[in-house]
């Protein structure tokens, strides 16, 4: 109940507590976290509408995002993932589920939302979970259509929008 992420060893003994009790390091309803190859903890801090970044020692480094629905803001982030290039993928609750991609400093690279994915269904999409692999392939669960594993590699066009390549059909849709 103290809004921290606790790292345990194999014997379930506490090795590290990530997240402070006040100031910028304080977490409010951490929803998900990932540990990167560059020894950083990225925590989806749902209650503060941000991603909080901590070093391997649990020391707060920086945070990005705050409440809102426009492109630079986050709305209750629920999932976070990191690829091998240290790109940060965040799923939040905007627009039926929105995935935003940031660089390692928290600068927005691009985003897509459920309402922008075209093709494959006439039903409303609702992105509820996501994962990213080391190659930057994004896997999402679409509860609006009862599907999981919609796989695509996000690519940006010159206007900053996504060109989504669906792995199953090799179709392209611009979102």
Short mmCIF file of C-alpha atoms in Angstrom, two decimals:
data_model
loop_
_atom_site.label_atom_id
_atom_site.label_comp_id
_atom_site.label_asym_id
_atom_site.label_seq_id
_atom_site.Cartn_x
_atom_site.Cartn_y
_atom_site.Cartn_z
CA UNK A 1 0.00 0.00 0.00
CA UNK A 2 2.91 2.46 -0.11
CA UNK A 3 2.81 2.97 -3.92
CA UNK A 4 6.26 1.57 -4.61
CA UNK A 5 7.64 -1.14 -6.82
CA UNK A 6 9.47 -3.73 -4.73
CA UNK A 7 12.23 -5.90 -6.19
CA UNK A 8 12.51 -9.30 -4.52
CA UNK A 9 15.17 -11.98 -4.73
CA UNK A 10 14.42 -15.68 -5.31
CA UNK A 11 13.76 -16.14 -1.60
CA UNK A 12 11.26 -13.26 -1.70
CA UNK A 13 13.44 -10.99 0.39
CA UNK A 14 13.24 -7.29 -0.49
CA UNK A 15 16.27 -6.18 -2.50
CA UNK A 16 15.12 -2.72 -3.56
CA UNK A 17 12.16 -0.36 -3.26
CA UNK A 18 11.58 1.91 -6.22
CA UNK A 19 9.57 5.09 -5.72
CA UNK A 20 9.78 7.69 -3.00
CA UNK A 21 7.39 8.91 -0.36
CA UNK A 22 7.30 12.54 -1.51
CA UNK A 23 8.29 14.89 -4.30
CA UNK A 24 8.90 13.83 -7.89
CA UNK A 25 9.87 10.28 -6.88
CA UNK A 26 6.48 9.63 -5.24
CA UNK A 27 4.27 7.21 -7.17
CA UNK A 28 0.47 7.18 -7.16
CA UNK A 29 -1.10 3.91 -8.30
CA UNK A 30 1.77 2.36 -10.25
CA UNK A 31 0.10 0.15 -12.86
CA UNK A 32 3.01 -1.50 -14.69
CA UNK A 33 6.78 -1.40 -14.96
CA UNK A 34 9.61 -2.67 -17.09
CA UNK A 35 13.35 -2.91 -16.52
CA UNK A 36 15.46 -2.03 -19.56
CA UNK A 37 18.79 -3.28 -20.88
CA UNK A 38 20.19 0.13 -19.87
CA UNK A 39 19.41 -0.54 -16.18
CA UNK A 40 16.39 1.73 -15.90
CA UNK A 41 13.00 1.12 -14.34
CA UNK A 42 10.13 2.64 -16.34
CA UNK A 43 6.96 2.80 -14.26
CA UNK A 44 3.47 3.59 -15.55
CA UNK A 45 2.36 5.93 -12.76
CA UNK A 46 -1.38 5.85 -13.43
CA UNK A 47 -2.37 8.17 -10.60
CA UNK A 48 -0.01 10.93 -11.76
CA UNK A 49 -0.58 10.38 -15.51
CA UNK A 50 3.10 9.91 -16.26
CA UNK A 51 6.00 7.55 -16.77
CA UNK A 52 8.50 7.73 -13.90
CA UNK A 53 12.09 6.68 -14.64
CA UNK A 54 14.45 5.32 -11.98
CA UNK A 55 18.03 4.05 -12.11
CA UNK A 56 19.06 0.51 -11.15
CA UNK A 57 19.67 1.77 -7.60
CA UNK A 58 16.08 2.99 -7.31
CA UNK A 59 17.05 6.67 -7.53
CA UNK A 60 14.53 8.86 -9.36
CA UNK A 61 15.95 10.15 -12.68
CA UNK A 62 13.07 11.96 -14.39
CA UNK A 63 9.42 11.66 -15.43
CA UNK A 64 7.43 12.59 -18.50
CA UNK A 65 3.75 13.10 -19.23
CA UNK A 66 0.96 14.58 -17.18
CA UNK A 67 -2.83 14.41 -17.36
CA UNK A 68 -4.47 15.17 -20.67
CA UNK A 69 -5.61 13.74 -23.96
CA UNK A 70 -3.49 15.68 -26.45
CA UNK A 71 -0.39 14.17 -27.99
CA UNK A 72 2.19 15.22 -25.39
CA UNK A 73 0.08 14.17 -22.40
CA UNK A 74 -0.91 10.85 -20.86
CA UNK A 75 -4.27 9.72 -19.54
CA UNK A 76 -3.95 6.99 -16.88
CA UNK A 77 -1.11 4.97 -18.42
CA UNK A 78 -1.68 1.28 -17.77
CA UNK A 79 1.13 -0.48 -19.68
CA UNK A 80 4.75 0.33 -20.49
CA UNK A 81 7.33 -1.48 -22.62
CA UNK A 82 10.85 -0.80 -23.88
CA UNK A 83 12.60 -2.12 -26.97
CA UNK A 84 16.33 -2.71 -27.53
CA UNK A 85 16.79 0.88 -28.80
CA UNK A 86 15.32 2.16 -25.50
CA UNK A 87 12.16 3.43 -27.18
CA UNK A 88 9.40 3.58 -24.59
CA UNK A 89 5.90 2.36 -25.52
CA UNK A 90 2.99 3.50 -23.35
CA UNK A 91 -0.64 2.38 -23.47
CA UNK A 92 -3.08 4.83 -21.92
CA UNK A 93 -6.85 5.27 -21.85
CA UNK A 94 -7.24 8.00 -24.48
CA UNK A 95 -9.36 7.31 -27.58
CA UNK A 96 -10.26 3.71 -26.72
CA UNK A 97 -6.64 2.92 -25.98
CA UNK A 98 -3.68 4.88 -27.29
CA UNK A 99 -0.09 3.74 -27.73
CA UNK A 100 2.50 6.52 -27.60
CA UNK A 101 6.17 5.96 -28.43
CA UNK A 102 8.85 8.08 -26.75
CA UNK A 103 12.63 8.20 -27.01
CA UNK A 104 14.80 7.41 -23.99
CA UNK A 105 14.52 11.02 -22.78
CA UNK A 106 10.71 11.06 -22.88
CA UNK A 107 10.34 12.97 -26.17
CA UNK A 108 7.27 11.87 -28.12
CA UNK A 109 8.12 10.11 -31.41
CA UNK A 110 4.60 9.20 -32.49
CA UNK A 111 1.34 7.63 -31.45
CA UNK A 112 -1.67 5.69 -32.58
CA UNK A 113 -5.05 5.08 -31.04
CA UNK A 114 -7.69 2.40 -31.36
CA UNK A 115 -9.91 4.73 -33.37
CA UNK A 116 -7.12 5.24 -35.94
CA UNK A 117 -6.49 1.56 -36.74
CA UNK A 118 -8.20 0.75 -40.01
CA UNK A 119 -9.04 -2.57 -41.58
CA UNK A 120 -9.94 -6.00 -40.32
CA UNK A 121 -13.14 -5.17 -38.45
CA UNK A 122 -16.25 -3.03 -38.42
CA UNK A 123 -16.52 -3.15 -34.63
CA UNK A 124 -15.08 -0.52 -32.32
CA UNK A 125 -11.58 -1.30 -31.16
CA UNK A 126 -10.61 -1.08 -27.52
CA UNK A 127 -6.90 -1.53 -26.84
CA UNK A 128 -6.53 -2.91 -23.32
CA UNK A 129 -3.05 -4.45 -23.15
CA UNK A 130 0.20 -4.28 -25.05
CA UNK A 131 3.70 -5.69 -25.17
CA UNK A 132 6.75 -4.82 -27.23
CA UNK A 133 9.63 -7.09 -28.12
CA UNK A 134 13.31 -6.22 -28.50
CA UNK A 135 12.84 -5.57 -32.24
CA UNK A 136 10.13 -2.98 -31.60
CA UNK A 137 7.22 -5.15 -32.76
CA UNK A 138 4.08 -4.16 -30.92
CA UNK A 139 1.49 -6.69 -29.72
CA UNK A 140 -1.88 -5.39 -28.56
CA UNK A 141 -5.05 -6.90 -27.15
CA UNK A 142 -8.25 -5.53 -28.65
CA UNK A 143 -11.07 -6.32 -26.22
CA UNK A 144 -13.61 -4.53 -28.43
CA UNK A 145 -13.18 -7.31 -30.99
CA UNK A 146 -12.15 -10.14 -28.69
CA UNK A 147 -8.72 -10.45 -30.26
CA UNK A 148 -5.19 -10.47 -28.93
CA UNK A 149 -1.85 -10.48 -30.65
CA UNK A 150 -2.60 -7.91 -33.32
CA UNK A 151 1.02 -7.57 -34.39
CA UNK A 152 2.58 -4.69 -36.22
CA UNK A 153 5.82 -2.80 -36.44
CA UNK A 154 5.18 0.91 -35.94
CA UNK A 155 6.75 3.01 -38.66
CA UNK A 156 6.43 6.77 -38.97
CA UNK A 157 5.56 8.63 -42.13
CA UNK A 158 6.96 12.11 -42.82
CA UNK A 159 3.99 13.77 -41.12
CA UNK A 160 4.59 11.88 -37.86
CA UNK A 161 1.66 9.48 -38.34
CA UNK A 162 2.02 5.73 -38.16
CA UNK A 163 2.21 3.45 -41.13
CA UNK A 164 0.97 0.21 -39.61
CA UNK A 165 2.14 -3.02 -41.22
CA UNK A 166 -0.04 -5.92 -40.10
CA UNK A 167 2.01 -9.08 -39.84
CA UNK A 168 -0.85 -11.46 -40.61
CA UNK A 169 -1.89 -9.96 -43.92
CA UNK A 170 0.98 -7.67 -44.95
CA UNK A 171 -1.61 -4.92 -45.53
CA UNK A 172 -0.64 -1.35 -44.84
CA UNK A 173 -2.87 1.27 -43.28
CA UNK A 174 -1.95 4.86 -42.55
CA UNK A 175 -3.24 6.04 -39.19
#
